[in-house]
Each structure stands twice: as structure tokens, then as C-alpha cells.
Amino acid sequence: MTQGEARLIEQASRNLGPKVVITDPKEIEPWVSDWRGRVHGASPAILAPGSTREVAEIVVLAAEHRVPLVPQGGNTGMAAGATPPSDGSAVLLSMRRMNRIRSVSIENRLAIAEAGVILATLHDAAHDVGMRFPLTLGARGSCTIGGLTSTNAGGTQVLKFGTMRTLVAGVEAVLPDGSIHDGLSGLKKDNRGYSLDQLLIGAEGTLGVVTAVALRLVSAIASRAVAWAGVGSPAKALDLLRFLETRTSHVEGFELVPQDSLDLVLKHVPGTRPPLSGTHAWHVLIEATVSDAGTDISAELERLLASALDAGNIQDATIAANEAQAEAFWKIRDSISEAERAEGQTLAHDISVAVAQMPRFITEASAEVERAFPGVIASGFGHLGDGNIHFHVRAGSHAAPDWYEAEGAAITRFVDDLVTVAGGSISAEHGIGQLKLSEFARLASPARIHALRAIKHALDPLGIMNPGKLVP
Amino acid sequence: MTQGEARLIEQASRNLGPKVVITDPKEIEPWVSDWRGRVHGASPAILAPGSTREVAEIVVLAAEHRVPLVPQGGNTGMAAGATPPSDGSAVLLSMRRMNRIRSVSIENRLAIAEAGVILATLHDAAHDVGMRFPLTLGARGSCTIGGLTSTNAGGTQVLKFGTMRTLVAGVEAVLPDGSIHDGLSGLKKDNRGYSLDQLLIGAEGTLGVVTAVALRLVSAIASRAVAWAGVGSPAKALDLLRFLETRTSHVEGFELVPQDSLDLVLKHVPGTRPPLSGTHAWHVLIEATVSDAGTDISAELERLLASALDAGNIQDATIAANEAQAEAFWKIRDSISEAERAEGQTLAHDISVAVAQMPRFITEASAEVERAFPGVIASGFGHLGDGNIHFHVRAGSHAAPDWYEAEGAAITRFVDDLVTVAGGSISAEHGIGQLKLSEFARLASPARIHALRAIKHALDPLGIMNPGKLVP
């Protein structure tokens, strides 16, 4: 522990009470590594403020003693953006005690949630008043609103509702000088200068600590239809999406699944079964919802899929007969990563290219990776309609036990180069954190890096907000 | 002309050719005042680059000679953000020659338009391929994509499609150091650091020159229904909107019009006639559209308005029988400002509060202003569903000819105070420019002003990008 850290911890405890300061190593230990166990950090304490005012006091103390803070929510991030450095030179700032939903307004279609509110809790609160917060993802039971905002999270309903950048109506944050930015007014239109809200979204805590967020709510779902379709190729899958989009505005989920991924799920995840009787090179999971009870969305989707079958866009399709079957379809999609891990070593890449280019990218990049690294199996699954897939490279059965460590970086560089040549992003929805920092530095334009550094230095001249993350 | 300006102009002419440099005072004169004739500036020349590369060269020269640039598009702004200072200490940078639509992609639902493209031209280009760019506003025939982006423009279809901040998928800009930020990849998801695109949207040219923009396209309108309804109060109007929103997703325009404004239009604008036979304290113009030919939107809207009549939300309503009548309804809405000017002196305020609060704000603020400034007539019209109205204060028939100059600032301060107390914005969609700069400085939080100045100084340390605008 540095002298500055000791002073920060002592003064925080004295000013804000012992509840705010956790120093028991056993209580700290679960939070200093990322959840996938890739990155291990250390922190002499966890500071856990209960209010925006307490966050501001901590930031002022941290600035005074030059102690970097690492804001953390549910610690479910994919890029180790909330994991402290391993030398213990920074202190974890846990936002989990700030878990109040301050308001839910049907009239303004807004909820104001503190940073530590769990996503599933917000879902429930919106549901309780007959509304809905549409963004969702696998970690919904533990990820927090602050983390989702700070990483501009995406998930499975982006197609219709956008990422957090679209769904956040305003941000309250403590800036690195301890001042409070209050963007929670819930205004739909506000042109008073640069959007600090938008700057803080996706900033991964490097420009300040998000303390509360105003979130757009949408009408609750009256009914949904979930379908599974077999298609010949990613191009055919995108054709199907276009076919549907020109005929209905109700599609909100459209997930691509290769046969290879389906096979792994069926092999490793108990209780799963194939949605279709035959095999198909590729599959699509489709979710359509309506908010008015008058529309029979199942019938509409069934009719559209029948037309798509006639038009040759799909090979086969089935609509979930009930909610249990709908959940079973989604479980397949949500279990792909787990099944891959059960099968062996896997290297994940969260990438995006322009939507229209994605089918060709999947096909060509998979072939190129498999040619360059013989034995591996490459494929992409996920959010085809967003131009965002999780491009995973599996070790193959003959790989050495240290394949991941030995080959991983080279394969990732190879994939990232392909993405960059295609004009895409090496981080579509997971952020940069620390895991992608060197690749970001290698591939970003000098103009972008210069601008990021200038903004970071301007707002955080002492470098106390989550250093070593996001900004190369 | 300063020595720096002379060198900039001379070198730009030599390096880029005489076409890029306009020095004839007659050609300069129409562009140095804002279109409402409120603010008069001066510029020794207009630099009119034809490409992003030429913009970059000009910015490098401007930096070298420390000459501020004032980017300008169609010069239709409401806050004099594109008007140069009156002492001739800055040079106008006209983006109008950069008027190419680089691409329109049906597959990616994106158009890439250079900064100087006129909005109506983009509308036509999207229409030509069976798509639509939904943002529109009165100045559509002369405003430019660069200006719309730099002011985060709104307009009449924000309710469904959002402001430019939502519709811009990416920005290409020349930053103050002459480097080029290329955000035109058209990615739907990209989490590589702070969003420079979002920072440039609404920055009014103070952080760089927007040179091209990727814009989201939506499905073309198959048919539309335009209705006019009489309601008892702004609260009843908002009830009507909520009533419609829970029953249909097709409403995209919802404009509030007070009887007073309707009367002025009927009095001053030839060829206009009242949509309804009776008089009502307030009116609403409703536009609903569908992109699929199968839906009879007129019948749907008629049925919904009949239910609203039964439910007591409205007093009367009529659906435009044909396109000519629909245009006539819109003409009333679009002529309010013109009619007010014909009637006498008017003070305009573009303000927003939370949507649910707006009905009460209109009623109470109008009463308070009329009480504080006897003789004036205050009312609000416009985008009720966005929580954004144009709150106009008219001089009244007994006002002195210099009422605007004598009383305007005090009335505006009074209105801005009411807005601020209500948690609203003194600039909902028009920006800050130079006209609202002192009020912004007076009312913004110190945290916001500090952050804005820090960002401005970080990216434009020499202060050459549109100084004296937006940043207090």
C-alpha cells in the first residue's frame, strides 16, 4: 500500500464511515480478477460509496493523494476494464451500494437508476409499471447500469432498440475534479454544448464515475414470437432479415448460429435439443414482439417465414409453440460460449463490419484464419443484423494445452488485421478495457489516438480515473 | 485584414487554386450576416474547399498563421453560430462546394453525404432508391448536412426518428490540427474509445470542420395520414399523444398550435383556411405514416381519433382528405413564425423541459411572463411530444418600436430563468451559437462550463475553430 492509498483509505473511513471502506482481503479477493479469470489485479481496499456525494468526496480525496480509482459494477466486463492493476497501485471503487432506482416515470417514459442497479432489477421495475427497458444480455442478473453505460453495452435487442448510447437519456457522473455533472433532467432535446453524456457513455470510467443514469423505457411486450430457421449461408440469413424488415417492424432479435455451434451446444449442454429435424449449414434465431394485444405476432411471423421459404431465403423454419420452447431456443443461443469452453480452448473476438459486408466477412475470414493456422476452427455467431458477430477461433482437437497462450496473440492480430482491412471495429460491443489496449494502439488512426489522449488529459490531468484502460 | 489573414488567403489561393478563394466583397456580403439579419459580421474572404483534403490544407494554414475559421453551410442557423465576428478577425470557411452524395446504400441503410449537401437534395437521393432520410425542417431547401450535424438539428419528425444525434451514423471531420477523423465506416456497433462522432455532433464547428456524414436511412413512406384536432389544453394534447402512442407506432409528427397562432396565420398568410369549423383553445397537427402498402393509415388514424373523441381527449378532429389538404395543414404550422413577424415584434425562445412537465410549463410560464411584462402575449407551439416548444413572446399592439431592443434581453432572461428552474434547456434544438452564449454562461453549471472549456482547449489549443461560439 502506498502512502497516498493509506491516507485515502484512512480519510475516507473517517469522513464517510467504516461502511464505505472494505479492507478485509477475503472480501476484496472476488473482485480483483475479471470474471473469466484472465486478468488478476490487486487493491488495498474497496471503497463502496452509497451516494453521489460520497463518490464526489472520494474522488476529491483520490485527487488530493494522487491515488487512481478503478470504478467497478458487476465485474462482468469482457475486456477487464474494471480490473485493477496487479501492483496494487490503484483502489477499487465499487458502485454496488448505489443500487437505488430513483424514479420510474410512465409519463416521461424514463427510469432513473443509480450505477449499481442490476439490469434484471431494472427490468423488473419497468415491468411492474407496464413498461420495459429493452436492452438485455447474458449477464443481466449481475451486470450493473453503471457498467452497461460505461461500456456502451449492446446485447441481443440492439437491432430494434440500439445500444446503451441510444437508450441512455442522461448521465449523472462525478468528474475527475470531484464536480458533479448532472445530465438527468430527462430532456429529449438539449443543445447546450458538447454532449458530456455521450462522452461518458463508453468511456469505461476513464473520464469520471457514472453515478446514475436516465434510461428510456418502451412499451411492454404484449406477446412475442420466437422462431428458428435453417439457412444455406450467412448471405441467405441477411437476405432473410431484409425480407422480414421490409414487411414488418416487429423483428427485434436476429441471431446467427452456425451448425458447428449448434452441435457443440447439443453435445455439452444438458436438456438442449435441435429445433429443426434436418441439418443446415447456418441457423437463425428470430424474435418478433408487439406491444399491442390486438396483433397476432405468431401468425404474422409464421406467414412471413412461409413466404421466405417460398422465396428460397430459408430451408426450413419453426415457430416456438409456447414460452418454454421460446426459452429453449434462446438457451441454445446463449449457451454457445459455454459449450465452446466445454469443448476446448477458444479465442473470442467481438468484431463488427458494415452489415452488408458481414456475410462475406464471416465466410472469407473463417477460411483465411483456418488456412493461416492449420487445425483451428473459426466461425462467427451472433448479431448479424447489427454487423456484429462474435468471431471465435477454437483450438481443434490436436492443439497443445498451452495453445491459447502460445498462439492466441498471433491469431488475434491476424483477425484484427482482417477486420481493420474490412473497415471494421476490433471492439463492437465489449469495449477496449485492458485486454484490447495494445491492439487498439496498433490499429487506430493517429488522429483518433491523439484526440482520445487530449480529451483524457483535459478532463483527468492527474490521471486518477481508471488509468491503463481504453486510452492507448 | 490582418497579416495572418493575408498570408492564409494568399497561400490557399496558390496551393489550392483561385476557385477556392472568394475575395469579391459582393460575393462575400450575403454570407456574413445571419439570415434573420440580427447579427452582422465581416470576413476578408470566403474559403470554399472542394474536398476533405483541401479543408485539411486550409486548417493547417489557418493554424500556422493563427487565423480563426468560421465554418458555414447554408447559413440558416437560428443562433448566429456560422456568422463571423464583426471585426473581420476570422475567415469564413464555406462548405457549400463539398456537395457530393458519396454513396447511398440500400443494403446498409446508409447515405454518405458531404457537408455541403442540401437537405432536400439528400431527401431526393434517398427517395430515388426507395428509401427515406426522415429528418426535415423548414429550411430544408437551403440548410446543409454539415450544419444540421454541427447543430444537432431537430425538426418535425424527431418524435419517431430522433435528432441528428440519432440519425448520424458517423462523421468525417478535419480536426483543429489538420488531421482527419474518419468515422464513416458505417458500423452500427463500435466501442473503440470516446465517441468523437458524438462529440462533433452539436459542436457548432468549435472542435473541427465536419466534412462528410454517414446518415441512417429508413424505409420510404408508403402512405401518410395528416390530421388536425382541437383540444382544450396542452395537457389534453399530451393525453392525446399518449392515447395514440399506446395504440399505434405510426405517429411521427405531433405539433401543438395555440388558437392565437392559428388566428395570426389565417390573418397574414394568403390562402390559408381553418381546418376545423369551430374554435378551440389549442390545436394539434398529427402526422402518421406507414412504410408497408398494406396498412390503411388514414382509416387507422380516423378510428383512433374517433376513440379519442369518445374518451374526451379531443373536441373535434379532421383527417386531410388528400395530399393537398395535408400540405395545407402543414403550411399553417410552418407559417406561424412568418405570421408572427407580420403581426409585429416577436421574441423567440427554443426551449425544452421534460415531456410530462411541458403542458404545465406552457400554461404557467405564459401567465408569468404576461404578468411580469404587461401588454405582451406569450405562447408556445411546436414539438410537444419532444418536450420542446418554441416559446414566443409578442410585443402586443401598444409596444414601442424599439420594444425588441429595449425589453428583449430582460424578457429572455425571465423566460430562461423559468426554464432553468423547471430543469429544462434554454436551447432545445437551435444551439448556442453567439446569440445564446451569455445566457448559457449565466445559467450553466460550473461543472459543465469547466468540462466544455477543457475539451475545447484540448482539441483546439490555438483557438482557431469558430471562436466565440458555443463555449462560454
CSV table of C-alpha atoms in Angstrom, one decimal, chain A residues 135-405:
chain,number,residue,atom,x,y,z
A,135,LEU,CA,-31.6,-3.9,-23.6
A,136,THR,CA,-30.7,-7.3,-22.3
A,137,LEU,CA,-27.7,-9.7,-22.3
A,138,GLY,CA,-26.5,-12.9,-20.7
A,139,ALA,CA,-25.1,-11.2,-17.6
A,140,ARG,CA,-28.4,-9.5,-16.8
A,141,GLY,CA,-28.5,-11.0,-13.3
A,142,SER,CA,-25.3,-9.4,-12.2
A,143,CYS,CA,-24.2,-6.6,-14.5
A,144,THR,CA,-25.0,-3.0,-13.5
A,145,ILE,CA,-26.4,0.1,-15.1
A,146,GLY,CA,-23.2,2.0,-14.5
A,147,GLY,CA,-21.1,-0.7,-16.2
A,148,LEU,CA,-23.5,-1.1,-19.1
A,149,THR,CA,-23.4,2.7,-19.6
A,150,SER,CA,-19.6,2.9,-19.2
A,151,THR,CA,-19.1,0.2,-21.8
A,152,ASN,CA,-21.9,1.2,-24.1
A,153,ALA,CA,-23.2,-2.3,-23.9
A,154,GLY,CA,-25.2,-4.0,-26.7
A,155,GLY,CA,-26.8,-7.4,-26.4
A,156,THR,CA,-29.5,-9.2,-28.3
A,157,GLN,CA,-32.1,-6.5,-28.9
A,158,VAL,CA,-29.9,-3.8,-30.4
A,159,LEU,CA,-31.4,-4.4,-33.8
A,160,LYS,CA,-34.6,-2.5,-32.8
A,161,PHE,CA,-33.6,-0.5,-29.8
A,162,GLY,CA,-29.9,0.3,-30.2
A,163,THR,CA,-27.0,0.1,-27.7
A,164,MET,CA,-26.8,2.0,-24.4
A,165,ARG,CA,-25.8,5.0,-26.4
A,166,THR,CA,-29.3,5.2,-27.8
A,167,LEU,CA,-31.1,4.1,-24.6
A,168,VAL,CA,-29.4,6.5,-22.2
A,169,ALA,CA,-31.2,9.8,-21.9
A,170,GLY,CA,-28.8,11.3,-19.5
A,171,VAL,CA,-25.9,10.6,-17.2
A,172,GLU,CA,-25.0,11.8,-13.7
A,173,ALA,CA,-21.3,11.5,-13.0
A,174,VAL,CA,-18.6,12.7,-10.7
A,175,LEU,CA,-15.9,14.2,-12.9
A,176,PRO,CA,-12.2,13.8,-12.1
A,177,ASP,CA,-12.1,17.1,-10.3
A,178,GLY,CA,-14.9,16.0,-7.9
A,179,SER,CA,-17.5,18.2,-9.6
A,180,ILE,CA,-20.8,16.6,-10.4
A,181,HIS,CA,-22.2,16.5,-13.9
A,182,ASP,CA,-26.0,16.3,-13.7
A,183,GLY,CA,-27.5,15.2,-17.0
A,184,LEU,CA,-30.5,13.5,-15.5
A,185,SER,CA,-33.1,16.2,-16.5
A,186,GLY,CA,-34.6,13.7,-18.9
A,187,LEU,CA,-34.8,16.2,-21.7
A,188,LYS,CA,-35.4,14.7,-25.1
A,189,LYS,CA,-33.8,17.7,-26.8
A,190,ASP,CA,-31.0,19.7,-25.4
A,191,ASN,CA,-28.3,21.5,-27.4
A,192,ARG,CA,-26.3,23.2,-24.7
A,193,GLY,CA,-22.8,22.4,-25.9
A,194,TYR,CA,-20.9,19.2,-26.3
A,195,SER,CA,-22.7,16.2,-25.1
A,196,LEU,CA,-21.0,15.2,-21.9
A,197,ASP,CA,-23.5,12.4,-21.5
A,198,GLN,CA,-22.4,10.9,-24.8
A,199,LEU,CA,-18.8,11.4,-23.9
A,200,LEU,CA,-19.2,9.4,-20.7
A,201,ILE,CA,-21.1,6.6,-22.4
A,202,GLY,CA,-18.5,4.0,-23.4
A,203,ALA,CA,-15.7,5.9,-21.6
A,204,GLU,CA,-15.1,2.9,-19.3
A,205,GLY,CA,-14.7,5.2,-16.2
A,206,THR,CA,-11.7,7.0,-17.6
A,207,LEU,CA,-13.3,10.4,-17.6
A,208,GLY,CA,-15.3,10.2,-14.4
A,209,VAL,CA,-17.5,7.9,-12.4
A,210,VAL,CA,-21.1,7.3,-13.7
A,211,THR,CA,-23.3,7.5,-10.6
A,212,ALA,CA,-26.8,7.4,-12.1
A,213,VAL,CA,-28.4,7.2,-15.5
A,214,ALA,CA,-31.7,8.2,-17.0
A,215,LEU,CA,-32.9,5.4,-19.2
A,216,ARG,CA,-35.5,5.3,-21.9
A,217,LEU,CA,-38.4,2.9,-21.4
A,218,VAL,CA,-40.5,1.5,-24.2
A,219,SER,CA,-44.0,-0.1,-24.2
A,220,ALA,CA,-44.2,-3.5,-22.6
A,221,ILE,CA,-44.4,-6.6,-24.8
A,222,ALA,CA,-47.9,-7.9,-25.2
A,223,SER,CA,-46.8,-11.0,-27.0
A,224,ARG,CA,-43.7,-12.4,-28.7
A,225,ALA,CA,-43.0,-15.0,-31.3
A,226,VAL,CA,-39.6,-16.8,-31.4
A,227,ALA,CA,-38.6,-18.8,-34.5
A,228,TRP,CA,-35.7,-20.9,-35.6
A,229,ALA,CA,-34.8,-21.1,-39.3
A,230,GLY,CA,-32.2,-23.1,-41.2
A,231,VAL,CA,-30.4,-21.2,-44.0
A,232,GLY,CA,-27.8,-22.1,-46.5
A,233,SER,CA,-25.3,-19.3,-45.7
A,234,PRO,CA,-24.8,-16.0,-43.8
A,235,ALA,CA,-25.7,-14.2,-47.0
A,236,LYS,CA,-29.1,-16.0,-47.1
A,237,ALA,CA,-29.6,-15.1,-43.4
A,238,LEU,CA,-29.1,-11.5,-44.2
A,239,ASP,CA,-31.5,-11.8,-47.1
A,240,LEU,CA,-34.0,-13.2,-44.7
A,241,LEU,CA,-33.6,-10.2,-42.4
A,242,ARG,CA,-34.1,-7.8,-45.2
A,243,PHE,CA,-37.1,-9.8,-46.4
A,244,LEU,CA,-38.6,-9.5,-42.9
A,245,GLU,CA,-37.6,-5.9,-42.4
A,246,THR,CA,-39.4,-4.7,-45.5
A,247,ARG,CA,-42.6,-6.5,-44.4
A,248,THR,CA,-42.8,-5.9,-40.6
A,249,SER,CA,-41.3,-3.6,-38.0
A,250,HIS,CA,-41.7,-6.1,-35.2
A,251,VAL,CA,-38.4,-8.1,-35.5
A,252,GLU,CA,-36.2,-7.2,-32.6
A,253,GLY,CA,-33.8,-10.1,-32.3
A,254,PHE,CA,-32.0,-11.8,-35.2
A,255,GLU,CA,-29.1,-14.1,-34.1
A,256,LEU,CA,-26.9,-16.1,-36.5
A,257,VAL,CA,-25.9,-19.6,-35.3
A,258,PRO,CA,-23.6,-21.9,-37.3
A,259,GLN,CA,-24.3,-25.6,-37.3
A,260,ASP,CA,-20.9,-26.2,-35.7
A,261,SER,CA,-22.0,-24.0,-32.7
A,262,LEU,CA,-25.4,-25.8,-32.5
A,263,ASP,CA,-23.6,-29.2,-32.5
A,264,LEU,CA,-21.4,-28.1,-29.6
A,265,VAL,CA,-24.4,-26.9,-27.6
A,266,LEU,CA,-26.3,-30.1,-28.2
A,267,LYS,CA,-23.2,-32.1,-27.2
A,268,HIS,CA,-22.3,-30.2,-24.0
A,269,VAL,CA,-25.4,-28.5,-22.6
A,270,PRO,CA,-27.9,-30.9,-20.9
A,271,GLY,CA,-31.5,-30.7,-21.9
A,272,THR,CA,-31.0,-29.0,-25.3
A,273,ARG,CA,-32.4,-30.4,-28.4
A,274,PRO,CA,-32.3,-29.4,-32.1
A,275,PRO,CA,-35.1,-27.0,-33.1
A,276,LEU,CA,-35.3,-28.4,-36.7
A,277,SER,CA,-35.3,-32.1,-37.8
A,278,GLY,CA,-32.7,-31.7,-40.6
A,279,THR,CA,-29.2,-30.1,-40.6
A,280,HIS,CA,-28.4,-26.8,-42.1
A,281,ALA,CA,-25.1,-25.0,-42.6
A,282,TRP,CA,-26.4,-22.0,-40.7
A,283,HIS,CA,-29.3,-21.1,-38.4
A,284,VAL,CA,-31.1,-18.0,-37.4
A,285,LEU,CA,-33.0,-17.3,-34.2
A,286,ILE,CA,-35.6,-14.7,-34.7
A,287,GLU,CA,-37.6,-12.8,-32.1
A,288,ALA,CA,-40.6,-10.6,-33.0
A,289,THR,CA,-42.6,-8.7,-30.4
A,290,VAL,CA,-45.6,-6.5,-30.4
A,291,SER,CA,-46.8,-4.1,-27.7
A,292,ASP,CA,-50.5,-4.1,-28.7
A,293,ALA,CA,-52.5,-7.1,-27.7
A,294,GLY,CA,-54.5,-6.9,-31.0
A,295,THR,CA,-51.7,-8.2,-33.2
A,296,ASP,CA,-51.2,-12.0,-33.5
A,297,ILE,CA,-47.4,-11.8,-34.0
A,298,SER,CA,-47.0,-15.6,-34.1
A,299,ALA,CA,-49.4,-15.8,-37.1
A,300,GLU,CA,-47.7,-12.9,-38.8
A,301,LEU,CA,-44.2,-14.3,-38.3
A,302,GLU,CA,-45.4,-17.8,-39.5
A,303,ARG,CA,-46.9,-16.2,-42.6
A,304,LEU,CA,-43.7,-14.3,-43.3
A,305,LEU,CA,-41.5,-17.3,-42.9
A,306,ALA,CA,-43.7,-19.3,-45.2
A,307,SER,CA,-43.2,-16.6,-47.8
A,308,ALA,CA,-39.5,-16.7,-47.2
A,309,LEU,CA,-39.5,-20.4,-47.6
A,310,ASP,CA,-41.3,-20.0,-51.0
A,311,ALA,CA,-38.9,-17.3,-52.0
A,312,GLY,CA,-35.9,-19.6,-51.3
A,313,ASN,CA,-34.5,-17.5,-48.5
A,314,ILE,CA,-34.7,-20.3,-45.9
A,315,GLN,CA,-34.6,-24.1,-46.0
A,316,ASP,CA,-36.8,-24.8,-43.0
A,317,ALA,CA,-38.3,-22.9,-40.1
A,318,THR,CA,-40.3,-23.5,-36.9
A,319,ILE,CA,-42.1,-21.2,-34.5
A,320,ALA,CA,-41.8,-21.9,-30.8
A,321,ALA,CA,-45.2,-23.3,-29.8
A,322,ASN,CA,-45.0,-21.8,-26.3
A,323,GLU,CA,-42.9,-19.8,-24.0
A,324,ALA,CA,-41.0,-22.9,-22.8
A,325,GLN,CA,-39.9,-23.6,-26.3
A,326,ALA,CA,-39.1,-20.0,-27.0
A,327,GLU,CA,-36.8,-20.1,-23.9
A,328,ALA,CA,-35.3,-23.3,-25.2
A,329,PHE,CA,-34.4,-21.7,-28.5
A,330,TRP,CA,-32.8,-18.7,-26.7
A,331,LYS,CA,-31.0,-21.1,-24.4
A,332,ILE,CA,-29.2,-22.6,-27.4
A,333,ARG,CA,-28.1,-19.2,-28.5
A,334,ASP,CA,-27.0,-18.1,-25.0
A,335,SER,CA,-25.1,-21.4,-24.4
A,336,ILE,CA,-22.7,-21.2,-27.3
A,337,SER,CA,-19.8,-19.7,-25.4
A,338,GLU,CA,-20.2,-22.2,-22.5
A,339,ALA,CA,-20.4,-25.1,-24.9
A,340,GLU,CA,-17.2,-24.0,-26.7
A,341,ARG,CA,-15.4,-23.7,-23.4
A,342,ALA,CA,-16.6,-27.3,-22.6
A,343,GLU,CA,-15.2,-28.5,-25.9
A,344,GLY,CA,-11.8,-26.9,-25.5
A,345,GLN,CA,-9.7,-23.8,-25.8
A,346,THR,CA,-11.5,-20.9,-27.6
A,347,LEU,CA,-10.3,-17.4,-28.6
A,348,ALA,CA,-13.1,-14.9,-28.8
A,349,HIS,CA,-13.3,-11.7,-30.9
A,350,ASP,CA,-16.1,-9.3,-30.7
A,351,ILE,CA,-16.0,-7.6,-34.0
A,352,SER,CA,-18.1,-5.6,-36.4
A,353,VAL,CA,-18.1,-4.6,-40.1
A,354,ALA,CA,-20.8,-2.8,-42.1
A,355,VAL,CA,-23.9,-5.0,-42.1
A,356,ALA,CA,-24.0,-5.7,-45.8
A,357,GLN,CA,-20.3,-6.9,-45.7
A,358,MET,CA,-20.7,-9.3,-42.8
A,359,PRO,CA,-21.8,-12.4,-44.6
A,360,ARG,CA,-18.8,-12.2,-46.9
A,361,PHE,CA,-16.5,-11.4,-44.0
A,362,ILE,CA,-17.6,-14.4,-42.0
A,363,THR,CA,-17.1,-16.8,-44.9
A,364,GLU,CA,-13.8,-15.3,-46.1
A,365,ALA,CA,-12.2,-14.6,-42.7
A,366,SER,CA,-13.0,-18.1,-41.4
A,367,ALA,CA,-11.3,-19.6,-44.4
A,368,GLU,CA,-8.3,-17.3,-44.1
A,369,VAL,CA,-7.8,-18.0,-40.4
A,370,GLU,CA,-8.1,-21.8,-40.9
A,371,ARG,CA,-5.6,-21.6,-43.7
A,372,ALA,CA,-3.1,-19.5,-41.8
A,373,PHE,CA,-3.4,-21.5,-38.6
A,374,PRO,CA,-3.9,-25.2,-39.6
A,375,GLY,CA,-6.1,-27.2,-37.2
A,376,VAL,CA,-8.2,-24.3,-35.8
A,377,ILE,CA,-11.9,-24.0,-36.4
A,378,ALA,CA,-13.2,-20.5,-37.0
A,379,SER,CA,-16.7,-19.3,-37.1
A,380,GLY,CA,-19.0,-16.4,-36.2
A,381,PHE,CA,-22.3,-16.2,-34.4
A,382,GLY,CA,-24.5,-13.5,-33.0
A,383,HIS,CA,-25.9,-10.2,-34.0
A,384,LEU,CA,-25.8,-10.4,-37.8
A,385,GLY,CA,-28.3,-7.5,-38.2
A,386,ASP,CA,-26.0,-5.2,-36.3
A,387,GLY,CA,-23.0,-6.2,-38.4
A,388,ASN,CA,-21.6,-7.6,-35.1
A,389,ILE,CA,-20.6,-11.2,-34.6
A,390,HIS,CA,-18.5,-13.0,-32.1
A,391,PHE,CA,-15.8,-14.4,-34.2
A,392,HIS,CA,-14.5,-17.4,-32.3
A,393,VAL,CA,-11.4,-19.5,-33.1
A,394,ARG,CA,-11.4,-22.9,-31.5
A,395,ALA,CA,-8.1,-24.8,-30.8
A,396,GLY,CA,-9.1,-28.0,-32.5
A,397,SER,CA,-8.7,-31.5,-31.0
A,398,HIS,CA,-4.9,-31.7,-31.6
A,399,ALA,CA,-3.9,-28.4,-30.0
A,400,ALA,CA,-1.4,-28.2,-27.3
A,401,PRO,CA,-2.6,-27.4,-23.8
A,402,ASP,CA,-0.9,-24.0,-24.0
A,403,TRP,CA,-2.4,-23.2,-27.4
A,404,TYR,CA,-4.2,-20.2,-26.0
A,405,GLU,CA,-1.1,-18.6,-24.6
